[in-house]
Amino acid sequence: IYSGVKSIKYPADKDMTDGEICVRYAAAEGFGDVVIYGALGGRQDHVEGNIALLYLAKRLGIKAVIKDKDIEIHYADNSRSFFATVKKNIFVSIVPFFSFVHIIKTTGLKYPLIDARIEKYSSLGISNVAVDEKISVEIKKSAALIIVNG
């Protein structure tokens, strides 16, 4: 336990993961931004659940990002454009969160997407490359995970 850090104990038998408890607590306490660490290791069911926390955070009015070694995962939808400052030549993937995502346009990527519908089963948005330090994704309909590697 760190000095000045609040610690809350929950029973091991509960109907939410620790991650969900934390996101809900952050929303109840009025936090606007949350960084989720340790979400991508361990059991695959927990990894999937942790990625879903990005959507939960959005629904609760929080901007959340998952950060791990050399990777960031963001949730983006048609409520506002996604902007990020990244290193040039890193991989940036756009993966539909629901059954599809309709991209109006992207900027700063080697393979621009313009009026592109990406289905959940398509790999069209995987492994694009940042050619600029500023990238953006504008979504017309639905939502996506923006995965920034590097």
PDB file of C-alpha atoms in Angstrom:
ATOM      1  CA  ILE A   1       0.000   0.000   0.000  1.00  0.00           C
ATOM      2  CA  TYR A   2       1.323   3.416  -0.996  1.00  0.00           C
ATOM      3  CA  SER A   3       1.141   6.387   1.303  1.00  0.00           C
ATOM      4  CA  GLY A   4      -1.907   8.519   0.540  1.00  0.00           C
ATOM      5  CA  VAL A   5      -3.498   5.907  -1.740  1.00  0.00           C
ATOM      6  CA  LYS A   6      -6.958   4.711  -0.768  1.00  0.00           C
ATOM      7  CA  SER A   7      -7.367   0.940  -0.687  1.00  0.00           C
ATOM      8  CA  ILE A   8     -10.776  -0.744  -0.747  1.00  0.00           C
ATOM      9  CA  LYS A   9     -11.139  -4.457  -0.031  1.00  0.00           C
ATOM     10  CA  TYR A  10     -13.757  -6.585  -1.765  1.00  0.00           C
ATOM     11  CA  PRO A  11     -14.546 -10.232  -1.112  1.00  0.00           C
ATOM     12  CA  ALA A  12     -13.058 -12.755  -3.523  1.00  0.00           C
ATOM     13  CA  ASP A  13     -16.588 -14.041  -4.249  1.00  0.00           C
ATOM     14  CA  LYS A  14     -18.229 -11.259  -6.245  1.00  0.00           C
ATOM     15  CA  ASP A  15     -20.160 -10.814  -9.471  1.00  0.00           C
ATOM     16  CA  MET A  16     -17.773  -8.274 -11.105  1.00  0.00           C
ATOM     17  CA  THR A  17     -14.101  -8.317 -11.963  1.00  0.00           C
ATOM     18  CA  ASP A  18     -11.748  -6.034 -10.072  1.00  0.00           C
ATOM     19  CA  GLY A  19     -11.417  -3.985 -13.263  1.00  0.00           C
ATOM     20  CA  GLU A  20     -15.149  -3.371 -13.521  1.00  0.00           C
ATOM     21  CA  ILE A  21     -15.330  -2.445  -9.841  1.00  0.00           C
ATOM     22  CA  CYS A  22     -12.548   0.096 -10.416  1.00  0.00           C
ATOM     23  CA  VAL A  23     -14.165   1.667 -13.491  1.00  0.00           C
ATOM     24  CA  ARG A  24     -17.515   1.952 -11.740  1.00  0.00           C
ATOM     25  CA  TYR A  25     -15.816   3.434  -8.669  1.00  0.00           C
ATOM     26  CA  ALA A  26     -13.968   5.992 -10.822  1.00  0.00           C
ATOM     27  CA  ALA A  27     -17.261   7.045 -12.434  1.00  0.00           C
ATOM     28  CA  ALA A  28     -18.998   7.344  -9.067  1.00  0.00           C
ATOM     29  CA  GLU A  29     -16.125   9.480  -7.741  1.00  0.00           C
ATOM     30  CA  GLY A  30     -16.276  11.823 -10.739  1.00  0.00           C
ATOM     31  CA  PHE A  31     -13.035  10.892 -12.484  1.00  0.00           C
ATOM     32  CA  GLY A  32     -12.976  11.956 -16.144  1.00  0.00           C
ATOM     33  CA  ASP A  33      -9.984   9.957 -17.387  1.00  0.00           C
ATOM     34  CA  VAL A  34      -8.870   6.450 -16.477  1.00  0.00           C
ATOM     35  CA  VAL A  35      -5.783   4.491 -17.514  1.00  0.00           C
ATOM     36  CA  ILE A  36      -6.181   0.735 -17.169  1.00  0.00           C
ATOM     37  CA  TYR A  37      -2.944  -1.198 -16.603  1.00  0.00           C
ATOM     38  CA  GLY A  38      -2.443  -4.946 -16.446  1.00  0.00           C
ATOM     39  CA  ALA A  39      -5.454  -5.641 -18.662  1.00  0.00           C
ATOM     40  CA  LEU A  40      -3.811  -7.702 -21.390  1.00  0.00           C
ATOM     41  CA  GLY A  41      -2.015 -10.478 -19.539  1.00  0.00           C
ATOM     42  CA  GLY A  42      -3.363 -13.652 -18.016  1.00  0.00           C
ATOM     43  CA  ARG A  43      -6.538 -15.476 -18.923  1.00  0.00           C
ATOM     44  CA  GLN A  44      -8.159 -14.705 -22.277  1.00  0.00           C
ATOM     45  CA  ASP A  45     -11.625 -14.324 -20.733  1.00  0.00           C
ATOM     46  CA  HIS A  46     -10.267 -11.581 -18.484  1.00  0.00           C
ATOM     47  CA  VAL A  47      -8.500  -9.899 -21.410  1.00  0.00           C
ATOM     48  CA  GLU A  48     -11.800  -9.775 -23.327  1.00  0.00           C
ATOM     49  CA  GLY A  49     -13.615  -8.479 -20.254  1.00  0.00           C
ATOM     50  CA  ASN A  50     -10.949  -5.833 -19.692  1.00  0.00           C
ATOM     51  CA  ILE A  51     -11.230  -4.600 -23.280  1.00  0.00           C
ATOM     52  CA  ALA A  52     -14.998  -4.318 -22.764  1.00  0.00           C
ATOM     53  CA  LEU A  53     -14.260  -1.964 -19.840  1.00  0.00           C
ATOM     54  CA  LEU A  54     -13.420   0.699 -22.423  1.00  0.00           C
ATOM     55  CA  TYR A  55     -17.046   0.636 -23.574  1.00  0.00           C
ATOM     56  CA  LEU A  56     -18.334   0.564 -19.997  1.00  0.00           C
ATOM     57  CA  ALA A  57     -16.220   3.615 -19.203  1.00  0.00           C
ATOM     58  CA  LYS A  58     -17.630   5.427 -22.234  1.00  0.00           C
ATOM     59  CA  ARG A  59     -21.185   4.633 -21.111  1.00  0.00           C
ATOM     60  CA  LEU A  60     -20.364   5.952 -17.631  1.00  0.00           C
ATOM     61  CA  GLY A  61     -18.936   9.210 -19.027  1.00  0.00           C
ATOM     62  CA  ILE A  62     -15.255   8.408 -18.573  1.00  0.00           C
ATOM     63  CA  LYS A  63     -12.501   8.513 -21.179  1.00  0.00           C
ATOM     64  CA  ALA A  64     -10.482   5.322 -20.685  1.00  0.00           C
ATOM     65  CA  VAL A  65      -7.425   3.785 -22.301  1.00  0.00           C
ATOM     66  CA  ILE A  66      -5.727   0.438 -21.783  1.00  0.00           C
ATOM     67  CA  LYS A  67      -1.943   0.746 -21.568  1.00  0.00           C
ATOM     68  CA  ASP A  68       0.547  -2.055 -21.504  1.00  0.00           C
ATOM     69  CA  LYS A  69       4.122  -2.437 -22.643  1.00  0.00           C
ATOM     70  CA  ASP A  70       4.315  -0.889 -26.145  1.00  0.00           C
ATOM     71  CA  ILE A  71       0.543  -0.875 -26.712  1.00  0.00           C
ATOM     72  CA  GLU A  72      -2.444   1.377 -26.124  1.00  0.00           C
ATOM     73  CA  ILE A  73      -6.054   0.432 -26.819  1.00  0.00           C
ATOM     74  CA  HIS A  74      -8.682   3.155 -27.192  1.00  0.00           C
ATOM     75  CA  TYR A  75     -12.442   2.963 -27.714  1.00  0.00           C
ATOM     76  CA  ALA A  76     -13.774   5.344 -30.360  1.00  0.00           C
ATOM     77  CA  ASP A  77     -17.254   5.896 -31.731  1.00  0.00           C
ATOM     78  CA  ASN A  78     -19.270   8.395 -33.728  1.00  0.00           C
ATOM     79  CA  SER A  79     -19.710  10.762 -30.779  1.00  0.00           C
ATOM     80  CA  ARG A  80     -16.400  12.514 -31.521  1.00  0.00           C
ATOM     81  CA  SER A  81     -13.306  12.035 -33.657  1.00  0.00           C
ATOM     82  CA  PHE A  82     -10.325  10.143 -32.266  1.00  0.00           C
ATOM     83  CA  PHE A  83      -7.014  12.035 -32.226  1.00  0.00           C
ATOM     84  CA  ALA A  84      -3.630  10.819 -30.984  1.00  0.00           C
ATOM     85  CA  THR A  85       0.007  11.797 -31.077  1.00  0.00           C
ATOM     86  CA  VAL A  86       2.119   8.756 -31.937  1.00  0.00           C
ATOM     87  CA  LYS A  87       5.579   7.810 -33.161  1.00  0.00           C
ATOM     88  CA  LYS A  88       5.981   7.589 -36.921  1.00  0.00           C
ATOM     89  CA  ASN A  89       6.173   4.102 -38.487  1.00  0.00           C
ATOM     90  CA  ILE A  90       4.322   2.297 -35.724  1.00  0.00           C
ATOM     91  CA  PHE A  91       1.386  -0.004 -36.382  1.00  0.00           C
ATOM     92  CA  VAL A  92      -2.101   1.375 -35.816  1.00  0.00           C
ATOM     93  CA  SER A  93      -5.067  -0.958 -36.146  1.00  0.00           C
ATOM     94  CA  ILE A  94      -8.757  -0.113 -36.335  1.00  0.00           C
ATOM     95  CA  VAL A  95     -10.908  -3.042 -35.230  1.00  0.00           C
ATOM     96  CA  PRO A  96     -14.716  -2.954 -35.158  1.00  0.00           C
ATOM     97  CA  PHE A  97     -16.002  -3.149 -31.589  1.00  0.00           C
ATOM     98  CA  PHE A  98     -19.493  -4.295 -32.574  1.00  0.00           C
ATOM     99  CA  SER A  99     -20.487  -6.042 -35.823  1.00  0.00           C
ATOM    100  CA  PHE A 100     -18.990  -3.303 -38.034  1.00  0.00           C
ATOM    101  CA  VAL A 101     -17.604   0.218 -38.042  1.00  0.00           C
ATOM    102  CA  HIS A 102     -18.135   2.833 -40.756  1.00  0.00           C
ATOM    103  CA  ILE A 103     -15.116   5.145 -41.047  1.00  0.00           C
ATOM    104  CA  ILE A 104     -15.632   8.591 -42.579  1.00  0.00           C
ATOM    105  CA  LYS A 105     -11.877   9.145 -42.900  1.00  0.00           C
ATOM    106  CA  THR A 106      -8.501   8.669 -41.281  1.00  0.00           C
ATOM    107  CA  THR A 107      -5.495  10.965 -41.355  1.00  0.00           C
ATOM    108  CA  GLY A 108      -1.824  10.349 -40.699  1.00  0.00           C
ATOM    109  CA  LEU A 109      -1.928   6.710 -41.796  1.00  0.00           C
ATOM    110  CA  LYS A 110      -0.142   5.083 -44.744  1.00  0.00           C
ATOM    111  CA  TYR A 111      -3.343   3.449 -45.956  1.00  0.00           C
ATOM    112  CA  PRO A 112      -6.062   6.079 -45.569  1.00  0.00           C
ATOM    113  CA  LEU A 113      -9.597   4.868 -45.028  1.00  0.00           C
ATOM    114  CA  ILE A 114     -12.263   7.037 -46.630  1.00  0.00           C
ATOM    115  CA  ASP A 115     -15.949   6.124 -46.416  1.00  0.00           C
ATOM    116  CA  ALA A 116     -14.937   2.582 -45.448  1.00  0.00           C
ATOM    117  CA  ARG A 117     -17.162   0.040 -43.754  1.00  0.00           C
ATOM    118  CA  ILE A 118     -15.155  -2.571 -41.878  1.00  0.00           C
ATOM    119  CA  GLU A 119     -17.009  -5.716 -40.852  1.00  0.00           C
ATOM    120  CA  LYS A 120     -16.068  -7.525 -37.627  1.00  0.00           C
ATOM    121  CA  TYR A 121     -14.759 -10.478 -39.653  1.00  0.00           C
ATOM    122  CA  SER A 122     -12.582  -8.269 -41.916  1.00  0.00           C
ATOM    123  CA  SER A 123      -8.896  -7.540 -41.389  1.00  0.00           C
ATOM    124  CA  LEU A 124      -9.025  -4.318 -43.456  1.00  0.00           C
ATOM    125  CA  GLY A 125      -8.127  -2.087 -40.501  1.00  0.00           C
ATOM    126  CA  ILE A 126      -5.279  -4.223 -39.155  1.00  0.00           C
ATOM    127  CA  SER A 127      -1.612  -3.133 -39.235  1.00  0.00           C
ATOM    128  CA  ASN A 128      -1.860   0.287 -40.806  1.00  0.00           C
ATOM    129  CA  VAL A 129       1.242   2.459 -40.339  1.00  0.00           C
ATOM    130  CA  ALA A 130       1.513   5.952 -38.880  1.00  0.00           C
ATOM    131  CA  VAL A 131       3.206   8.244 -41.412  1.00  0.00           C
ATOM    132  CA  ASP A 132       2.638  11.331 -39.289  1.00  0.00           C
ATOM    133  CA  GLU A 133       2.931  12.002 -35.578  1.00  0.00           C
ATOM    134  CA  LYS A 134      -0.697  13.117 -35.511  1.00  0.00           C
ATOM    135  CA  ILE A 135      -3.341  10.589 -36.484  1.00  0.00           C
ATOM    136  CA  SER A 136      -7.111  10.768 -36.489  1.00  0.00           C
ATOM    137  CA  VAL A 137     -10.063   8.488 -37.083  1.00  0.00           C
ATOM    138  CA  GLU A 138     -13.512   9.886 -37.798  1.00  0.00           C
ATOM    139  CA  ILE A 139     -16.320   7.365 -37.364  1.00  0.00           C
ATOM    140  CA  LYS A 140     -19.695   7.752 -39.038  1.00  0.00           C
ATOM    141  CA  LYS A 141     -21.475   4.804 -37.439  1.00  0.00           C
ATOM    142  CA  SER A 142     -20.808   2.243 -34.688  1.00  0.00           C
ATOM    143  CA  ALA A 143     -17.505   1.943 -32.793  1.00  0.00           C
ATOM    144  CA  ALA A 144     -13.951   0.649 -33.016  1.00  0.00           C
ATOM    145  CA  LEU A 145     -10.922  -0.199 -30.954  1.00  0.00           C
ATOM    146  CA  ILE A 146      -7.934   1.879 -32.017  1.00  0.00           C
ATOM    147  CA  ILE A 147      -4.851  -0.169 -31.196  1.00  0.00           C
ATOM    148  CA  VAL A 148      -1.596   1.758 -31.185  1.00  0.00           C
ATOM    149  CA  ASN A 149       1.535  -0.426 -31.097  1.00  0.00           C
ATOM    150  CA  GLY A 150       4.803   1.156 -30.093  1.00  0.00           C
TER     151      GLY A 150
END
